[in-house]
PDB file of C-alpha atoms in Angstrom:
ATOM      1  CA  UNK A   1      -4.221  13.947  12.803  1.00  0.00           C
ATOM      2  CA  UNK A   2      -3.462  10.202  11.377  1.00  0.00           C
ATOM      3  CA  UNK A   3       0.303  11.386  10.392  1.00  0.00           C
ATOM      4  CA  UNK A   4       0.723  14.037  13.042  1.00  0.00           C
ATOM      5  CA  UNK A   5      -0.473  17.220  11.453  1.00  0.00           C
ATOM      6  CA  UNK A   6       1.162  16.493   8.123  1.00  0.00           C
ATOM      7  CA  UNK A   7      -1.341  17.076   4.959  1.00  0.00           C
ATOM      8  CA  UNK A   8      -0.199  15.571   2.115  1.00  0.00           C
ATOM      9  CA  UNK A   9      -1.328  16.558  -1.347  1.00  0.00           C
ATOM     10  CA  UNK A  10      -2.876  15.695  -3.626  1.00  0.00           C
ATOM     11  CA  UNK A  11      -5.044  13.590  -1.624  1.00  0.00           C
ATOM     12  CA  UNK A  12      -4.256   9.947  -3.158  1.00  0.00           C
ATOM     13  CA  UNK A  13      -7.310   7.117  -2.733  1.00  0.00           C
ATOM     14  CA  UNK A  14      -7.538   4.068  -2.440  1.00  0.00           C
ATOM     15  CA  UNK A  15     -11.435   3.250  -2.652  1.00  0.00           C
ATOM     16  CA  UNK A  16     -13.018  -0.526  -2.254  1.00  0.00           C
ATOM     17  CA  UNK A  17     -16.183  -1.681  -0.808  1.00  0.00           C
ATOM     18  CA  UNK A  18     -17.669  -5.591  -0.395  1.00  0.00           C
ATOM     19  CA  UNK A  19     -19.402  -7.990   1.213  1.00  0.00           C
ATOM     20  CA  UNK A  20     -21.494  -4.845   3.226  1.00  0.00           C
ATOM     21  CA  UNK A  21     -18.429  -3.024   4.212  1.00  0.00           C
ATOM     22  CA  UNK A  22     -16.541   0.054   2.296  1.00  0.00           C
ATOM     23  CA  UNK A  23     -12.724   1.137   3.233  1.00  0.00           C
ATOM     24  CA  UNK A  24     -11.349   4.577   2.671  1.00  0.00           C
ATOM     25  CA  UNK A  25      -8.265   4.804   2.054  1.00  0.00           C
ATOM     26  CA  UNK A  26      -6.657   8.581   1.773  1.00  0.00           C
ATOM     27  CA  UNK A  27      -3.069   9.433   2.730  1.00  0.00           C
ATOM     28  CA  UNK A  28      -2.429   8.606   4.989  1.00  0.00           C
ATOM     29  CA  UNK A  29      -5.165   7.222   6.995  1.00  0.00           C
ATOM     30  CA  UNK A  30      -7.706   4.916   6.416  1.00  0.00           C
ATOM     31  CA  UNK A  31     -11.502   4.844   8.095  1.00  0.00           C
ATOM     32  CA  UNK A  32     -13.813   1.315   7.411  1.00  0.00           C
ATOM     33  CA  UNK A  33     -17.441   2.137   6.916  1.00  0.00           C
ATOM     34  CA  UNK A  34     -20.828  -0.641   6.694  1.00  0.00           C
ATOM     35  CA  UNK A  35     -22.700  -0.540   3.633  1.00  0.00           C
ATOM     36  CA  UNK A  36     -25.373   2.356   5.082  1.00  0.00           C
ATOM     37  CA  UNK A  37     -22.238   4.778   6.037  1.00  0.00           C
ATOM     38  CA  UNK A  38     -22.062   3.945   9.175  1.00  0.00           C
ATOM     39  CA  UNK A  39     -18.160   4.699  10.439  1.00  0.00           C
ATOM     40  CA  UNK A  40     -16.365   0.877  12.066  1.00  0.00           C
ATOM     41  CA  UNK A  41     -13.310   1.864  12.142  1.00  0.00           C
ATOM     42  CA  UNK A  42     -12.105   5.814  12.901  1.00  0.00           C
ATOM     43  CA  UNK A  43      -9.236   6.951  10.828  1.00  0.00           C
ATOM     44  CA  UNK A  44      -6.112   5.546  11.637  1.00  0.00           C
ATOM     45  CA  UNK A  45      -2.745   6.003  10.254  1.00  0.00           C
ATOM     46  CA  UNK A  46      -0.805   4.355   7.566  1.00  0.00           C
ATOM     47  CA  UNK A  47       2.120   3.697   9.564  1.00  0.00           C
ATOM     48  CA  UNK A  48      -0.317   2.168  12.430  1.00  0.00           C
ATOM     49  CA  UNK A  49      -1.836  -0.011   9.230  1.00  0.00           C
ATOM     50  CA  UNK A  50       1.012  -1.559   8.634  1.00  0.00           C
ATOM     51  CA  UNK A  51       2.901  -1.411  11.675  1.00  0.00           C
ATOM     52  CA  UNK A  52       5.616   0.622  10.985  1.00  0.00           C
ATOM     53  CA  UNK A  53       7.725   4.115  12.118  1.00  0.00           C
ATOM     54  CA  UNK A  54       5.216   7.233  12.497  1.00  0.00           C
ATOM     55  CA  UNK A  55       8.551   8.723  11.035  1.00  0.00           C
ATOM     56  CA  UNK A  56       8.209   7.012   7.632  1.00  0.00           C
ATOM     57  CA  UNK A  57       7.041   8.668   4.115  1.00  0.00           C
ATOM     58  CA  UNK A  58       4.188   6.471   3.037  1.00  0.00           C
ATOM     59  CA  UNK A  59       2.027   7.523  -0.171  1.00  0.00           C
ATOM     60  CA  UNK A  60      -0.527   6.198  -2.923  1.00  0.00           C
ATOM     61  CA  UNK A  61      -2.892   3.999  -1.014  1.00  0.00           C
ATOM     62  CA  UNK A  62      -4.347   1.290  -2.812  1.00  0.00           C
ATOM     63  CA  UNK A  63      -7.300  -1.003  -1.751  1.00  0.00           C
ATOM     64  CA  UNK A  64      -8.543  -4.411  -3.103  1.00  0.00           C
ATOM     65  CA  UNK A  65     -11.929  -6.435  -2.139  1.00  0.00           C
ATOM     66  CA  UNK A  66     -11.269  -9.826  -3.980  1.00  0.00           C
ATOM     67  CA  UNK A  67     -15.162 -11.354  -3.849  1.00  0.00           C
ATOM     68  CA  UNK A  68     -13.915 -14.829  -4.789  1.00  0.00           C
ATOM     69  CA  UNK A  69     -11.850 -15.071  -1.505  1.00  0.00           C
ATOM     70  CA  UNK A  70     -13.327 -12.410   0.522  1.00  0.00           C
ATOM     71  CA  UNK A  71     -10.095 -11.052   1.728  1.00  0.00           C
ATOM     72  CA  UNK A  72      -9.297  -7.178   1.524  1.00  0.00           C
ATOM     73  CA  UNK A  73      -5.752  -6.211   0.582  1.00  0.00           C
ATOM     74  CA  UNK A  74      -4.167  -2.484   1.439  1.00  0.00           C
ATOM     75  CA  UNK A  75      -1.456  -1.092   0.102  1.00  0.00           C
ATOM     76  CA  UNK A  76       1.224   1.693   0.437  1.00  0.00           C
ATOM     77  CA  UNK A  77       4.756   2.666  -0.242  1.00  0.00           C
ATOM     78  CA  UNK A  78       7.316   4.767   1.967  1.00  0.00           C
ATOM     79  CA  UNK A  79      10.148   6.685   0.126  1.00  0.00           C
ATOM     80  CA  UNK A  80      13.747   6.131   1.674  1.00  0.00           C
ATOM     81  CA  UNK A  81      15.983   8.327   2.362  1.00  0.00           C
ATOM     82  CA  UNK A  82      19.770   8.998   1.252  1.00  0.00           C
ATOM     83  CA  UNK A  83      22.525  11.140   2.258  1.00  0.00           C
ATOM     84  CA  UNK A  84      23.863  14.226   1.361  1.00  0.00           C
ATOM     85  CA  UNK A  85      26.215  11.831  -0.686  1.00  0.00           C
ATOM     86  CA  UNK A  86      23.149   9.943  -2.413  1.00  0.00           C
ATOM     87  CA  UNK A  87      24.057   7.137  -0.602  1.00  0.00           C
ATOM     88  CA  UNK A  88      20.693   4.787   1.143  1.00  0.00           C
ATOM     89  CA  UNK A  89      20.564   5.575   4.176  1.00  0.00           C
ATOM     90  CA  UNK A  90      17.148   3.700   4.935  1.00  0.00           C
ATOM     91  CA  UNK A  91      15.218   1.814   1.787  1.00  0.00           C
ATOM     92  CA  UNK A  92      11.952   2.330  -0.374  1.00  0.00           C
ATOM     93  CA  UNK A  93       9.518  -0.121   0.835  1.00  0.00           C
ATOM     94  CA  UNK A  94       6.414  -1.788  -0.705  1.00  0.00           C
ATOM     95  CA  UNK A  95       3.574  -2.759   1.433  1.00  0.00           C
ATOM     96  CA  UNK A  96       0.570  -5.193   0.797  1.00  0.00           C
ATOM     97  CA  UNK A  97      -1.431  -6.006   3.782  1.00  0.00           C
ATOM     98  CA  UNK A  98      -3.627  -9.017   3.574  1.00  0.00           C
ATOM     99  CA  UNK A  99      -7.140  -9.359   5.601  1.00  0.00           C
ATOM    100  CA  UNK A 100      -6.722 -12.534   7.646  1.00  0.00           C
ATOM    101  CA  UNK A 101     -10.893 -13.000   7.603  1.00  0.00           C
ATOM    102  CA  UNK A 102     -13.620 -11.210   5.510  1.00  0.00           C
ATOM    103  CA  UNK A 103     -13.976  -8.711   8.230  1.00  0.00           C
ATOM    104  CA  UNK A 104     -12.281  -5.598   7.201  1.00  0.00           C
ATOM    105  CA  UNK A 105     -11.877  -4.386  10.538  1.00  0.00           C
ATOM    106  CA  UNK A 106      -9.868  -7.585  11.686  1.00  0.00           C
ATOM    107  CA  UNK A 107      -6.349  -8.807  11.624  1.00  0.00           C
ATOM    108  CA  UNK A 108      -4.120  -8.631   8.728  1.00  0.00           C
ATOM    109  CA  UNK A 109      -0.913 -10.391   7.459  1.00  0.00           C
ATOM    110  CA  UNK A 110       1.554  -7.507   6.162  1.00  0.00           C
ATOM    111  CA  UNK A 111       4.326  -8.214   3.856  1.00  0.00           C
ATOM    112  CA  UNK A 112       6.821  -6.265   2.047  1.00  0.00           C
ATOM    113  CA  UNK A 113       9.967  -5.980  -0.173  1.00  0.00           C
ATOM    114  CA  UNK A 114      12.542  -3.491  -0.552  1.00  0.00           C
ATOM    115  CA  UNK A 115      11.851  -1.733  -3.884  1.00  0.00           C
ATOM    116  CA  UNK A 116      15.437   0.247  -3.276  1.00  0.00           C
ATOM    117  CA  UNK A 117      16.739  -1.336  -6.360  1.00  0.00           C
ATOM    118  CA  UNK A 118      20.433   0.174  -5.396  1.00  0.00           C
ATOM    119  CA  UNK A 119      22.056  -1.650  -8.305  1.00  0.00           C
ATOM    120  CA  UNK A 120      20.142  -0.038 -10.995  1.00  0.00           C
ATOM    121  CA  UNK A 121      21.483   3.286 -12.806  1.00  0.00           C
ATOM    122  CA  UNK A 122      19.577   6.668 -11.286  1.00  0.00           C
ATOM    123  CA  UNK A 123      19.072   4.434  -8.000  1.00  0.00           C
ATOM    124  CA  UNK A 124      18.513   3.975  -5.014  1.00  0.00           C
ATOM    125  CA  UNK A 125      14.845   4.464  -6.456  1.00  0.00           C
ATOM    126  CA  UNK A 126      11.411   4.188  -5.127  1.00  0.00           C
ATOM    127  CA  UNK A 127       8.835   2.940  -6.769  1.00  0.00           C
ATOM    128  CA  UNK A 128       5.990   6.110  -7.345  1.00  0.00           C
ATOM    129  CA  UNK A 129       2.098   6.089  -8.318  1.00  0.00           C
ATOM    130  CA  UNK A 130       1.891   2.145  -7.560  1.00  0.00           C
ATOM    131  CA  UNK A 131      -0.941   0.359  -9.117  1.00  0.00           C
ATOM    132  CA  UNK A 132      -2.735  -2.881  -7.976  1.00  0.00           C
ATOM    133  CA  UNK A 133      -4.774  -5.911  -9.932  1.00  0.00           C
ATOM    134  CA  UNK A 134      -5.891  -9.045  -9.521  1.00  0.00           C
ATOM    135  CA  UNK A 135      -6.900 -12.097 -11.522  1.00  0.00           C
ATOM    136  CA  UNK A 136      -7.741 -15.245  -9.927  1.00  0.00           C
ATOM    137  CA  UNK A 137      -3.871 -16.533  -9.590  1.00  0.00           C
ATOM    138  CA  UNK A 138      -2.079 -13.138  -8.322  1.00  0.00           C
ATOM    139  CA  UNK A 139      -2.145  -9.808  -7.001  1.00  0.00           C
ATOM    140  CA  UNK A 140      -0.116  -7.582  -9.578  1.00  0.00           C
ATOM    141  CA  UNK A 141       1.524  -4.619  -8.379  1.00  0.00           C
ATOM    142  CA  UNK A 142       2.944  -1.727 -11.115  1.00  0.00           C
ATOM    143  CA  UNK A 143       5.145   0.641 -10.166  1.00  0.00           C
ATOM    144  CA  UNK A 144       7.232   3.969 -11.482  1.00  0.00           C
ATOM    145  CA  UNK A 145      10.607   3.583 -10.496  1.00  0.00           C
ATOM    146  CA  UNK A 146      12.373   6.648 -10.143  1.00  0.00           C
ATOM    147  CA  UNK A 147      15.604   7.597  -8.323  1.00  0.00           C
ATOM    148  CA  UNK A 148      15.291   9.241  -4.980  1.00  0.00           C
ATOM    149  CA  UNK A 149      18.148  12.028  -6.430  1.00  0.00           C
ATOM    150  CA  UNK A 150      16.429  12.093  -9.889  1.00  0.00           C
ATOM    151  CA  UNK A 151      16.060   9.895 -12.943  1.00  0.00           C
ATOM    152  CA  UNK A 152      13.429   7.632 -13.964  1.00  0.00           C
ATOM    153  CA  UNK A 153      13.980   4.321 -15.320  1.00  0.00           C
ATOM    154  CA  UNK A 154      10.509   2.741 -16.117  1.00  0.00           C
ATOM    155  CA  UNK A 155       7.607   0.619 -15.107  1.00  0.00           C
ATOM    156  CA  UNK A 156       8.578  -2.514 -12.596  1.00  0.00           C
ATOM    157  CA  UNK A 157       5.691  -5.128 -11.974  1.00  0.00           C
ATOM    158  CA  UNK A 158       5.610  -7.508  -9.798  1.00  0.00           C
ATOM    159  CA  UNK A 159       3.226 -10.515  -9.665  1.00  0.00           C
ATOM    160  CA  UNK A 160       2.530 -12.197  -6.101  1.00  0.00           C
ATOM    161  CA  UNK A 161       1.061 -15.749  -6.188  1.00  0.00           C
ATOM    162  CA  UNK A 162      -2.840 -14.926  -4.209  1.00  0.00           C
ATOM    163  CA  UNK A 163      -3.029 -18.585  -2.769  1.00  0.00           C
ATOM    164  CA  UNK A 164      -0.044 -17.685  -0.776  1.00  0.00           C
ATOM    165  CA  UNK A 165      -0.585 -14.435   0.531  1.00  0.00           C
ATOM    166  CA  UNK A 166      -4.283 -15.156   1.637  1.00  0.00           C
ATOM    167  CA  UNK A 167      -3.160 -18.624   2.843  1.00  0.00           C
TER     168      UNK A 167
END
């Protein structure tokens, strides 16, 4: 009921748990549990998660409990769309929501980029099946880029400083 009726398969997860809590991440919704199951947080969608359109295509949720910091970081994509000409008519978007305290349930920072890539050959793309590490200097995000018509041109990886998103 998170994204209006719509089941999307195969049911992509995005598991993390620390510091007493657990989040469940499943397209599209995510629920936040305690450490003895106990639900916080009812489902809620991914579009409400990172405040955007009901309307947009999000997939592969990702979670992330760094201990060191005690911050929680989400993340999703949404596919964009082109025309009947294979022209962009809205872009592929990356999202990486940061925990503003060590309470999953609380506020988060969102940020995103435009993973559209429209200057590439077999683009405007979307970056498919993204992946997401840490070390104690970045959040590392891997990605599939493949056209939204067809083609697929490789891995992309991008590398986000973690002082400055948690700060």
């Amino acid at each position: 009921s998170t994204a209006g009726g719509a089941d999307l398969e195969p049911p992509d997860q995005g598991l993390c748990a620390g510091g007493g809590y657990v989040v469940e991440f499943i397209n599209n919704a995510l629920a936040i549990y305690d450490k003895n199951g106990n639900q916080l947080l009812a489902p809620v969608g991914s579009a409400q998660v990172f405040n955007q359109p009901t309307t947009d295509f999000f997939s592969d949720p990702r979670c992330y409990y760094d201990a060191p910091t005690k911050r929680w970081f989400l993340q999703e994509f949404i596919v964009g769309t082109v025309n009947s000409a294979g022209q962009e008519v809205t872009p592929s978007v990356q999202f990486e929501a940061v925990s503003n305290t060590q309470d999953p349930t609380g506020s988060y920072t969102i940020y995103s980029w435009d993973t559209t890539d429209a200057g590439t050959a077999h683009c405007p793309c979307f970056g498919d099946y993204d992946q997401l590490g840490a070390d104690a200097n970045g959040i590392y995000v891997a990605t599939d880029q493949f056209g939204i018509v067809s083609g697929f041109n490789g891995v992309i990886i991008y590398a986000i400083s973690k002082a400055l998103l948690e700060n």
